[in-house]
Tab-separated table of C-alpha atoms in Angstrom:
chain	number	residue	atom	x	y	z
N	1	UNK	CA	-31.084	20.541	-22.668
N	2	UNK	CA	-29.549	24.104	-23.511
N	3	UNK	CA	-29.727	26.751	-21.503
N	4	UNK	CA	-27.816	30.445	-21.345
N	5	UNK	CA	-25.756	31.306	-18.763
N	6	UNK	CA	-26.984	33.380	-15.893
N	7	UNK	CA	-25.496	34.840	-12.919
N	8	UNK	CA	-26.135	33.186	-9.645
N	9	UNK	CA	-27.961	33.941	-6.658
N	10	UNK	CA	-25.442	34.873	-3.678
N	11	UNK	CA	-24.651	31.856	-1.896
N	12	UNK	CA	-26.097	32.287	1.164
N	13	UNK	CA	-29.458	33.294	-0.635
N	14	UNK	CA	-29.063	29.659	-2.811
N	15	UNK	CA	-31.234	26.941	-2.877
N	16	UNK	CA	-27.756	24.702	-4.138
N	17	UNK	CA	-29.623	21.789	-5.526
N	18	UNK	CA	-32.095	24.041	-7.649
N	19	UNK	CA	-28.775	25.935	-8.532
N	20	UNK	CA	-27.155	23.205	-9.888
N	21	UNK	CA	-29.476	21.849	-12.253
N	22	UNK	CA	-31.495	24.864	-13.403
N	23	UNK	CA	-33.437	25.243	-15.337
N	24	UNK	CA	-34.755	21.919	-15.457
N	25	UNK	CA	-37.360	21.721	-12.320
N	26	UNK	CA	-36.280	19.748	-9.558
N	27	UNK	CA	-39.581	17.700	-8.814
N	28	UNK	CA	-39.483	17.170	-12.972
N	29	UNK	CA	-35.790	15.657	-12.134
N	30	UNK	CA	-36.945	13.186	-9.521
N	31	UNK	CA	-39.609	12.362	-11.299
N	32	UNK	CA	-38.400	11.286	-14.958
N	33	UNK	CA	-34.783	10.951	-14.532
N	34	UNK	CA	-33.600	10.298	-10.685
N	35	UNK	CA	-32.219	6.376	-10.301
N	36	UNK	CA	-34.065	5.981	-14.180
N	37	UNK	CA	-31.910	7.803	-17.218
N	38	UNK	CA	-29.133	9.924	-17.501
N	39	UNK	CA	-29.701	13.705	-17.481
N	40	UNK	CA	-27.519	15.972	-19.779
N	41	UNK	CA	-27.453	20.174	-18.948
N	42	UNK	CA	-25.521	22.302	-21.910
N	43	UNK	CA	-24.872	25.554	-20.796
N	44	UNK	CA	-24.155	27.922	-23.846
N	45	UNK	CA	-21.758	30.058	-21.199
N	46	UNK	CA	-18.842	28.526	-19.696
N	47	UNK	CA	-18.226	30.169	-15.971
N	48	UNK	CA	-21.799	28.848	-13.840
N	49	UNK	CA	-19.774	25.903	-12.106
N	50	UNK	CA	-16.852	28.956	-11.725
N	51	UNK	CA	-17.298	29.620	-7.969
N	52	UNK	CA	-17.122	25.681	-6.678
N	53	UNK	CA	-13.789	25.286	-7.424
N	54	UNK	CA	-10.283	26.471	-9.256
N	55	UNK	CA	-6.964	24.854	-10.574
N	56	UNK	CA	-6.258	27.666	-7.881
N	57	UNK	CA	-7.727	25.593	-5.006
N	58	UNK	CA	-6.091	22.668	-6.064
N	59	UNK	CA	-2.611	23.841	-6.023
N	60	UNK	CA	-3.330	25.048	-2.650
N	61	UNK	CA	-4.516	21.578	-1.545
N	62	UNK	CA	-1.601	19.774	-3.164
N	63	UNK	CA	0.920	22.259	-1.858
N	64	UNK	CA	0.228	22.978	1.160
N	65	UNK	CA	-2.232	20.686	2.935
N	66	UNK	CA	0.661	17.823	3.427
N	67	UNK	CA	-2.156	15.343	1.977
N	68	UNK	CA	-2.026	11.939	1.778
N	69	UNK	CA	-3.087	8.821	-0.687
N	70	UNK	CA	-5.862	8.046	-1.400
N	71	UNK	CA	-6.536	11.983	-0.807
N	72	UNK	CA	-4.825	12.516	-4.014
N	73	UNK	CA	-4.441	9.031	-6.358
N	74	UNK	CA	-3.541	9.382	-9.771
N	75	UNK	CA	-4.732	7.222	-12.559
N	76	UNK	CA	-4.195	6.753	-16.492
N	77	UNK	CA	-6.770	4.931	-18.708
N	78	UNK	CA	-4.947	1.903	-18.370
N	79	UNK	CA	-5.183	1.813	-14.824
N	80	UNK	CA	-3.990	3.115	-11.210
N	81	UNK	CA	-0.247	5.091	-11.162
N	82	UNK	CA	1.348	3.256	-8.559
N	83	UNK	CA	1.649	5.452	-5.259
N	84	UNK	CA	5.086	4.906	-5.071
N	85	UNK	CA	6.013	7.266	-8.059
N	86	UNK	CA	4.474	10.135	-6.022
N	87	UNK	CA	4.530	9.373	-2.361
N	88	UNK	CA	7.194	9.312	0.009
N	89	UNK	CA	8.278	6.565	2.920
N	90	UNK	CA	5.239	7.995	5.043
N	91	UNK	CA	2.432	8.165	2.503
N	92	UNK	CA	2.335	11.940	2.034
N	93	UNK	CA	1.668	13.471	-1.720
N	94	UNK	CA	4.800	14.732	-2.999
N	95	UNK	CA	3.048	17.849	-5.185
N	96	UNK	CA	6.590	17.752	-7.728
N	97	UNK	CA	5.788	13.978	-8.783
N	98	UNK	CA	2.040	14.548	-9.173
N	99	UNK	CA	2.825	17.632	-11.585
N	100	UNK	CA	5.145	15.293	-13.572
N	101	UNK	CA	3.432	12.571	-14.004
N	102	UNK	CA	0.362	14.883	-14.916
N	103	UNK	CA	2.988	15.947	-17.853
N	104	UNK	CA	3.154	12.032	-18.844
N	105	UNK	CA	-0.709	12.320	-19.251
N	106	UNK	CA	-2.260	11.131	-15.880
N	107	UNK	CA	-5.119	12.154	-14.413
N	108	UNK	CA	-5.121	13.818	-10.796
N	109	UNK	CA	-8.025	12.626	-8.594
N	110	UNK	CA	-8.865	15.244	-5.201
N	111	UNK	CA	-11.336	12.839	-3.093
N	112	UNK	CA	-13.228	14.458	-0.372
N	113	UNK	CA	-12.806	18.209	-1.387
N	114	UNK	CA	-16.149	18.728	0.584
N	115	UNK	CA	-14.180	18.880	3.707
N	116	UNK	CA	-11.913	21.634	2.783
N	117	UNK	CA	-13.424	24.271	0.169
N	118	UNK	CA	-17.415	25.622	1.464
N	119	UNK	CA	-18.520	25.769	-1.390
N	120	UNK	CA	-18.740	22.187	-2.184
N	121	UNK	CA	-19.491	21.548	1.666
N	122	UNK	CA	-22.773	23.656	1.185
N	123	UNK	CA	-23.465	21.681	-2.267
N	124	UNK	CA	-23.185	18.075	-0.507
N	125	UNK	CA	-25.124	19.063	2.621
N	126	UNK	CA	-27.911	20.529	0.092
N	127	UNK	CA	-27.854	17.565	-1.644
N	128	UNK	CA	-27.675	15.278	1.212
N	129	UNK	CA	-30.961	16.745	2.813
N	130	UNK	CA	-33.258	16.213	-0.302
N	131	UNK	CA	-32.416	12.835	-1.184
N	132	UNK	CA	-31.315	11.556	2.578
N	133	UNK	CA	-27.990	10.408	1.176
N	134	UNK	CA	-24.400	10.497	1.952
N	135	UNK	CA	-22.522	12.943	-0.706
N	136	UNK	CA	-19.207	13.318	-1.310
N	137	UNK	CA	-16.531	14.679	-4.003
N	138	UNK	CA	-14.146	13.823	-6.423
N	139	UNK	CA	-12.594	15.957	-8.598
N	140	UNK	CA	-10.979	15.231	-11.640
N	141	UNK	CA	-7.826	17.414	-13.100
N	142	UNK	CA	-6.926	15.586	-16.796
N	143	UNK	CA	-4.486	16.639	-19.210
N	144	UNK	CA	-5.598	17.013	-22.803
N	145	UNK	CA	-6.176	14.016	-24.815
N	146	UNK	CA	-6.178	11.515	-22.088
N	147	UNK	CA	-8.649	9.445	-20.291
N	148	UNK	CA	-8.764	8.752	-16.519
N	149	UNK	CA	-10.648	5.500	-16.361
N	150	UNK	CA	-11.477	2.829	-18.908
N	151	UNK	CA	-15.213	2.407	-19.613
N	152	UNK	CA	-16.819	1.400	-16.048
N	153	UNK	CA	-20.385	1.698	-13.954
N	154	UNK	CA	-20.637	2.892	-10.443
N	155	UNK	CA	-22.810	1.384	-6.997
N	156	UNK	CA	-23.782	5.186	-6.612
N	157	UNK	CA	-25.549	8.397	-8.395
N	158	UNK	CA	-23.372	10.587	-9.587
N	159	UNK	CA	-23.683	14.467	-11.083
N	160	UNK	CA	-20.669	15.628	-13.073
N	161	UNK	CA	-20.221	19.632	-13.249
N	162	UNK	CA	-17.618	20.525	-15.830
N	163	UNK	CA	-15.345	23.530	-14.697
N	164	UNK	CA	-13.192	23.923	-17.364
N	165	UNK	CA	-11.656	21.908	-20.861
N	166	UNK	CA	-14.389	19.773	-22.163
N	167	UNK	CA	-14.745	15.610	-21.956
N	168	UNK	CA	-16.149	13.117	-24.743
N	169	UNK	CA	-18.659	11.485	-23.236
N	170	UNK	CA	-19.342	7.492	-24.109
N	171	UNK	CA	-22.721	6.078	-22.959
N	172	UNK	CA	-22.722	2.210	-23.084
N	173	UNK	CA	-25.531	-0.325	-22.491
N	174	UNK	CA	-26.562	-0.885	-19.179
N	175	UNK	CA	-24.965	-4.195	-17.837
N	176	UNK	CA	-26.847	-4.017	-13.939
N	177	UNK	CA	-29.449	-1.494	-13.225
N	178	UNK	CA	-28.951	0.195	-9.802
N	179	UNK	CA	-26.333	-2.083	-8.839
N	180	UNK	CA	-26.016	-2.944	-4.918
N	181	UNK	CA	-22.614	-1.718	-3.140
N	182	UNK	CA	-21.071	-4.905	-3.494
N	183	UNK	CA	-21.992	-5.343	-7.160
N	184	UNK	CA	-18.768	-3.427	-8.346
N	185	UNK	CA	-17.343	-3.037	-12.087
N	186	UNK	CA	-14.679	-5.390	-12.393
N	187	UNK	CA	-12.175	-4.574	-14.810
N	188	UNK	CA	-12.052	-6.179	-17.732
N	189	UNK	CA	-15.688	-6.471	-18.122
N	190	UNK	CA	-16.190	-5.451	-21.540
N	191	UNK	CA	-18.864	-2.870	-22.157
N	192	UNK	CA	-22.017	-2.844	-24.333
N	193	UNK	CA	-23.069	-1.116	-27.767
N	194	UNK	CA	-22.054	2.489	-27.234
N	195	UNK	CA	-26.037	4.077	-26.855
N	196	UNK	CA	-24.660	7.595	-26.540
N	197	UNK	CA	-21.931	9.957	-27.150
N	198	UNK	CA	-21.835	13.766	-25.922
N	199	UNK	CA	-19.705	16.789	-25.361
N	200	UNK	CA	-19.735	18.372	-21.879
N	201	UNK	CA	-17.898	21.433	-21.957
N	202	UNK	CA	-17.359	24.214	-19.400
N	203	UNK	CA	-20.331	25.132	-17.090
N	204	UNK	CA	-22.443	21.903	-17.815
N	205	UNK	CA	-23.197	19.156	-15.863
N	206	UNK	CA	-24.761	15.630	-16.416
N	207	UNK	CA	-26.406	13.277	-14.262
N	208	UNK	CA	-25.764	8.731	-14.385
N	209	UNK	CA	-27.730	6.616	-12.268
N	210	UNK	CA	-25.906	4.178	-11.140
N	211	UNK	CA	-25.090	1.157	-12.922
N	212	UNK	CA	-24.771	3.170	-16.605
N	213	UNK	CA	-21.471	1.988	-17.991
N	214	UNK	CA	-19.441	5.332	-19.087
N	215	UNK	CA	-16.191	6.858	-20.208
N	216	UNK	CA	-14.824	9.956	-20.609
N	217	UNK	CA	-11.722	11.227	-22.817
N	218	UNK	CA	-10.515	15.108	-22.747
N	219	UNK	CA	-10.300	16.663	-25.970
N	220	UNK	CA	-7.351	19.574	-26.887
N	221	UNK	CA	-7.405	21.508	-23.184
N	222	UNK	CA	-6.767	19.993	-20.029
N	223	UNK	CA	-10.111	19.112	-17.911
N	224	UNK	CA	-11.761	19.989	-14.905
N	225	UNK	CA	-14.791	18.490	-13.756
N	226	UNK	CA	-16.271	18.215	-9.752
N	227	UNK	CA	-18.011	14.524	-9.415
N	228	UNK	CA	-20.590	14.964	-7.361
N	229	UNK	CA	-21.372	10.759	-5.708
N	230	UNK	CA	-24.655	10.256	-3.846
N	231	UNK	CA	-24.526	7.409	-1.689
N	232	UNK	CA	-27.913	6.206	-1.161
N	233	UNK	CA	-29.678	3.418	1.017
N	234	UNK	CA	-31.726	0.653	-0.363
N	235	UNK	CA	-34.640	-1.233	0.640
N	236	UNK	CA	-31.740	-4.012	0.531
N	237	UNK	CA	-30.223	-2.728	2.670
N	238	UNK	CA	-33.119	-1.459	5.374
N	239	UNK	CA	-34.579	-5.329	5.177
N	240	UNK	CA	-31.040	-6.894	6.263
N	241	UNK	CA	-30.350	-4.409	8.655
N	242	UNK	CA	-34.131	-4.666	10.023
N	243	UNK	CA	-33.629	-8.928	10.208
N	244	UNK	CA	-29.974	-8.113	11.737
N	245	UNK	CA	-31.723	-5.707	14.623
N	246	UNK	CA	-34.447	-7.658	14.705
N	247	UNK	CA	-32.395	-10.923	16.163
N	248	UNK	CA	-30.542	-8.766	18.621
N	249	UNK	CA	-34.218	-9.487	20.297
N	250	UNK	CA	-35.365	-12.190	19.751
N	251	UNK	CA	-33.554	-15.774	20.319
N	252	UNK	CA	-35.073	-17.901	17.457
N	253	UNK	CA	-33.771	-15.815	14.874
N	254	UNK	CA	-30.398	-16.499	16.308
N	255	UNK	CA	-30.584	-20.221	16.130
N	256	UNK	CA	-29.099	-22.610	13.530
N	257	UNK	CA	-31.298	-23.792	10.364
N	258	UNK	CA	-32.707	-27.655	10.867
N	259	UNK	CA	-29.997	-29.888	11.354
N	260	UNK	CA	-30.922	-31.642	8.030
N	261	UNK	CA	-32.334	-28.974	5.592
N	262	UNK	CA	-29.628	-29.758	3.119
N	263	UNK	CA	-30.755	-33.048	3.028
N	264	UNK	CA	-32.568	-34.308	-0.186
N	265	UNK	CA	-35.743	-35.412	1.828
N	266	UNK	CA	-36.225	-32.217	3.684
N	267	UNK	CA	-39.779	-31.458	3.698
N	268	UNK	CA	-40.461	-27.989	1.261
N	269	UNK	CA	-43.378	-27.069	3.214
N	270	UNK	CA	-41.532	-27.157	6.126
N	271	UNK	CA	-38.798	-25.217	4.554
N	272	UNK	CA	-41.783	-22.542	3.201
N	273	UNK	CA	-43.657	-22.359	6.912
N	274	UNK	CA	-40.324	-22.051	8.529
N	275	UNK	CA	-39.647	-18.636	6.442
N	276	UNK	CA	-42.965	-18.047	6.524
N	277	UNK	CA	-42.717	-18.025	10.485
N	278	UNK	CA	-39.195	-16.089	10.779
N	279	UNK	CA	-41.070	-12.940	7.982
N	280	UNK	CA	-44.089	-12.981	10.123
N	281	UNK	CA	-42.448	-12.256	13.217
N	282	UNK	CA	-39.813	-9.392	11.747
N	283	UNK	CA	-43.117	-8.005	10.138
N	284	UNK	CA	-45.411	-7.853	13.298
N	285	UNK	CA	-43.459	-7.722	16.396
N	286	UNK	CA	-39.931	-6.115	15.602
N	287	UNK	CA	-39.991	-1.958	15.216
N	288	UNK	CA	-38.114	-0.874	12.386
N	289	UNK	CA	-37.878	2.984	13.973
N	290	UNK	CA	-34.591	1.636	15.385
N	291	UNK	CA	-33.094	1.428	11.321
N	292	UNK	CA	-34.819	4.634	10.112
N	293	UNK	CA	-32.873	6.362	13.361
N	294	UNK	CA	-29.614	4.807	12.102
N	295	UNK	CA	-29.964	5.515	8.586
N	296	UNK	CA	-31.030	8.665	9.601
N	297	UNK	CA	-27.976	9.394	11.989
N	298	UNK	CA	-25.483	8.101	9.100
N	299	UNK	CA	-26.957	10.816	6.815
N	300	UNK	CA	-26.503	13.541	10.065
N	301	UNK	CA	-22.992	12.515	10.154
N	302	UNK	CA	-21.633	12.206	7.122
N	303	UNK	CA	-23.531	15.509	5.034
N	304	UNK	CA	-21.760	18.499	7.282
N	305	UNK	CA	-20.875	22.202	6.478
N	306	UNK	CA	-17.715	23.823	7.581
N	307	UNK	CA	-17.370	25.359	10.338
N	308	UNK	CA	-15.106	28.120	10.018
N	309	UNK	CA	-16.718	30.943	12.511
N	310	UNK	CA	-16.714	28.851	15.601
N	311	UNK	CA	-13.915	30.796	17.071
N	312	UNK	CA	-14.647	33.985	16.063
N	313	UNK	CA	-18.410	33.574	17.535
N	314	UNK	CA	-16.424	32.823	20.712
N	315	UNK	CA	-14.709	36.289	20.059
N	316	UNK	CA	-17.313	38.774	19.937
N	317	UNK	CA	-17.018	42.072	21.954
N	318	UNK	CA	-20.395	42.992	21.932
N	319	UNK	CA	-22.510	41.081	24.599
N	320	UNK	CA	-25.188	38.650	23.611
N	321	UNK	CA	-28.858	40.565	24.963
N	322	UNK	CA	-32.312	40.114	24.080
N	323	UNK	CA	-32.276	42.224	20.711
N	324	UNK	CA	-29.602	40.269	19.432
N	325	UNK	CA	-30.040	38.860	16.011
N	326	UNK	CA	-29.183	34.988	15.194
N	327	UNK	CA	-30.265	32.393	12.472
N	328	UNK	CA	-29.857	29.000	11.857
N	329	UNK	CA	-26.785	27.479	9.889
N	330	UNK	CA	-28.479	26.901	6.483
N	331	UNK	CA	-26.437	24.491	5.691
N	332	UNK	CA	-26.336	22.119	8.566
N	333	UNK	CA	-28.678	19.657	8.944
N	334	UNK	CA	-30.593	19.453	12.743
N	335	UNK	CA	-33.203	16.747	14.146
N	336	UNK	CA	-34.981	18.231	16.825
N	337	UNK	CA	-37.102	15.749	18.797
N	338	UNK	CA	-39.476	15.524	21.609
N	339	UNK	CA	-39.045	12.404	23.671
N	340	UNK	CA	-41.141	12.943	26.803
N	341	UNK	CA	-38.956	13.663	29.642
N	342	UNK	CA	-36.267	15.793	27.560
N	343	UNK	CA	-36.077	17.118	23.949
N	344	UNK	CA	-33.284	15.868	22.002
N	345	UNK	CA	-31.332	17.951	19.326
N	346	UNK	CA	-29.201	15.925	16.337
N	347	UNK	CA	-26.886	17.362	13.914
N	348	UNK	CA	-23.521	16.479	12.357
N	349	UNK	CA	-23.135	13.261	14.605
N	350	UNK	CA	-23.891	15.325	17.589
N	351	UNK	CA	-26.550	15.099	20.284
N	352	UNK	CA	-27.709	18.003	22.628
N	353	UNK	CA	-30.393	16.828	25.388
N	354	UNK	CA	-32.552	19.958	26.995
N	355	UNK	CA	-35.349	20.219	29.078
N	356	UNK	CA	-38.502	19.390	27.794
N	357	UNK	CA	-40.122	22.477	29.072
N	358	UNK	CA	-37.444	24.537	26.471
N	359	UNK	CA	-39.096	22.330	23.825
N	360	UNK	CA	-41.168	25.119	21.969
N	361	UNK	CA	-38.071	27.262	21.914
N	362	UNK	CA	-35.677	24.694	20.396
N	363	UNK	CA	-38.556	23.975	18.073
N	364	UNK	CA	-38.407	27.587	16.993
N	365	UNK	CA	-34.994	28.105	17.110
N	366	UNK	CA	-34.520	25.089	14.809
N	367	UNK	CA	-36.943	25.978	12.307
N	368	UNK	CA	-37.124	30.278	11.714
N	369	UNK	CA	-34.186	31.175	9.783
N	370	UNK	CA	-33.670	34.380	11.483
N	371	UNK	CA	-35.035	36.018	14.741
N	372	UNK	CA	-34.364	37.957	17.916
N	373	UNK	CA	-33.303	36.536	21.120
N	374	UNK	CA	-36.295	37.764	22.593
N	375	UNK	CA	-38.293	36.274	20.133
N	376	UNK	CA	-38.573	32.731	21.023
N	377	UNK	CA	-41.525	31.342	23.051
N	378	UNK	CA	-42.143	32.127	26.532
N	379	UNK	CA	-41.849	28.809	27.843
N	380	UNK	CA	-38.496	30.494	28.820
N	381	UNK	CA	-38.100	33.910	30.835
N	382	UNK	CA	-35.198	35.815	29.539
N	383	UNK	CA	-32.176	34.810	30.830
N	384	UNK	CA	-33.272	31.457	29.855
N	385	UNK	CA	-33.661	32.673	26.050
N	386	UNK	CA	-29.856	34.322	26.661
N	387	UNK	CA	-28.987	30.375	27.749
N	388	UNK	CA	-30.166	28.383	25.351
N	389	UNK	CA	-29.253	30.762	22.265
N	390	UNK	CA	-25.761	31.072	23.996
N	391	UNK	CA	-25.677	27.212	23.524
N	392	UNK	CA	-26.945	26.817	20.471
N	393	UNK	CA	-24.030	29.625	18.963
N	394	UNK	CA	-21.568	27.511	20.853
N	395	UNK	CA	-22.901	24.200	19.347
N	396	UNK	CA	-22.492	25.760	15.901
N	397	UNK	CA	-26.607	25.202	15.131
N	398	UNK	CA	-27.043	29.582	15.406
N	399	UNK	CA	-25.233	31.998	14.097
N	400	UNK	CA	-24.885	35.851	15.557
N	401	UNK	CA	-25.395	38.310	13.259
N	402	UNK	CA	-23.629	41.698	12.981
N	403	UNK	CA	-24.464	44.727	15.492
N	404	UNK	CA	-25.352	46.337	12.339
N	405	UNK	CA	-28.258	44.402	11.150
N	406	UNK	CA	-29.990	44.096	14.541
């Protein structure tokens, strides 16, 4: 798919996972190519992918962060660089060996970059929210001609935005569809008939389920490309965690197969009603709200903006009154609940218990993007407003806004 470059929305305004694969149509994404083919963007004009990252915010990371491995790793084609060459006694990233041995052709590898630039923090949580997934980063700085990894699959979805240079794509035969986590490429596995090739160059992007077997070689400029890895949960996964709850409860799933089942005159029907039995009673009697909460709290935890207003919020001169303006952190997931006796606010691993008479206010407060103190529901008078808006800045959930646009 080609498409011209066109100059983005401010960030704040952004819908970030519309953004990143206009023009194609998000619901047309999930529906023909999400967890079934991969997805290729060409972008005629190089700088759309501009504003996540630069060489510049690398160098900063590497120089003055004090990282450590596996922050930073560095690989060749062949395989890892050992951590020795450019680590001290203690671990940390010595930024004079990585430059070198990015001279000798290897490729630098920045995991987790969603924890130190916005931008990318605001692209993850986006992410996170529409397919309830854990998202993270890697970015990948390669020299010219050179090639990071050997041909290989992943256990998780991954977009790849190309910042600068431009990478050869090989797309290989399929080996496992949508491999489970432990299902991982083992090296040496040889890959299939090559059923693709491609160029992504600057300000494209391209999207493998996981499980397609790929490579990817720079051509005559060094490379720059943000991977974009969406850890998802699987109905696998749900059904062993459900049985796993499931015999917290109850005592027969905790007990020991028949003493002889691997004996060769073990009865099959017996084997079949036994199953049958232990299925029947996860299906009717155990409540699987207890996995959707932890799933759910995993994906709370793990997809997080960055908070870097917290103390100057604290720092405010002007006083916090009923025609102040707030608005929610757009890019910060929240759970608000109502359990009967309190109301129970979730968000980035966090839990915030209230009242359950302030219910319709943290309902509001959680949902309008921007309003006045004043504005939320009466089931509070207005000092209680002041209170519960005064808790929510300090929580991080609201933001004030300036005097000025009151």
């Amino acid at each position: 798919m080609m498409t011209d470059y066109r100059a983005p929305r401010p960030a704040t305004e952004r819908d970030w996972y519309a953004w990143l694969i206009d023009p194609l149509p998000t619901a047309d994404f999930e529906r023909n190519y999400y967890e079934q083919r991969l997805m290729h963007i060409q972008r005629k004009a190089s700088p759309y992918y501009d504003e996540l990252l630069s060489v510049a915010d690398l160098d900063n990371v590497l120089g003055t962060h004090a990282a450590k491995h596996p922050d930073i790793s560095l690989v060749r084609g062949d395989g890892d660089v050992s951590r020795g060459e450019y680590t001290n006694g203690a671990g940390r990233i010595q930024p004079l060996d990585v430059a070198r041995l990015f001279d000798d052709g290897a490729t630098v590898i920045f995991r987790q970059l969603q924890e130190r630039v916005p931008t990318l923090a605001r692209l993850c949580v986006s992410l996170g929210r529409r397919f309830s997934s854990r998202v993270q980063t890697n970015v990948y700085l390669t020299p010219a001609d050179a090639q990071g990894f050997a041909p290989h699959w992943d256990t998780h979805d991954v977009f790849v935005l190309q910042i600068s240079g431009t990478k050869r794509w090989s797309i290989y035969d399929t080996k496992v569809k949508l491999p489970l986590r432990g299902q991982r490429f083992e090296r040496g596995t040889l890959p299939g008939d090559v059923s693709d090739e491609f160029e992504l160059g600057p300000g494209s992007a391209v999207y493998l389920p996981r499980g397609l077997m790929h490579s990817a070689r720079s051509t005559d400029q060094a490379s720059l490309h943000i991977t974009l890895g969406l850890t998802s949960f699987t109905w696998a996964e749900f059904l062993v965690e459900s049985v796993n709850a499931a015999a917290l409860e109850e005592e027969s799933l905790r007990r020991t197969l028949p003493r002889r089942f691997a004996s060769e005159g073990f009865p099959v029907a017996e084997r079949e009603r036994l199953f049958g039995e232990k299925l029947a009673f996860v299906q009717s009697r155990f409540n699987p709200d207890v996995v959707w909460r932890r799933f759910s709290d995993e994906v709370l935890a793990a997809d997080v903006p960055l908070f870097t207003d917290l103390l100057s919020q604290r720092f405010r001169e002007d006083p916090l009154t009923p025609l102040s303006r707030v608005r929610r952190r757009r890019d910060l997931i929240v759970k608000a609940e109502n359990e009967g006796e309190t109301c129970l606010l979730r968000f980035s691993g966090h839990e915030l218990r209230l009242p359950v008479h302030s219910w319709p206010a943290l309902r509001f407060a959680t949902t309008v993007d921007e309003f006045a103190v004043q504005d939320l529901p009466d089931c509070l008078d207005a000092e209680g407003k002041l209170t519960l808006v005064r808790r929510l800045v300090s929580e991080g959930v609201l933001q004030r806004l300036e005097a000025s646009a009151a």
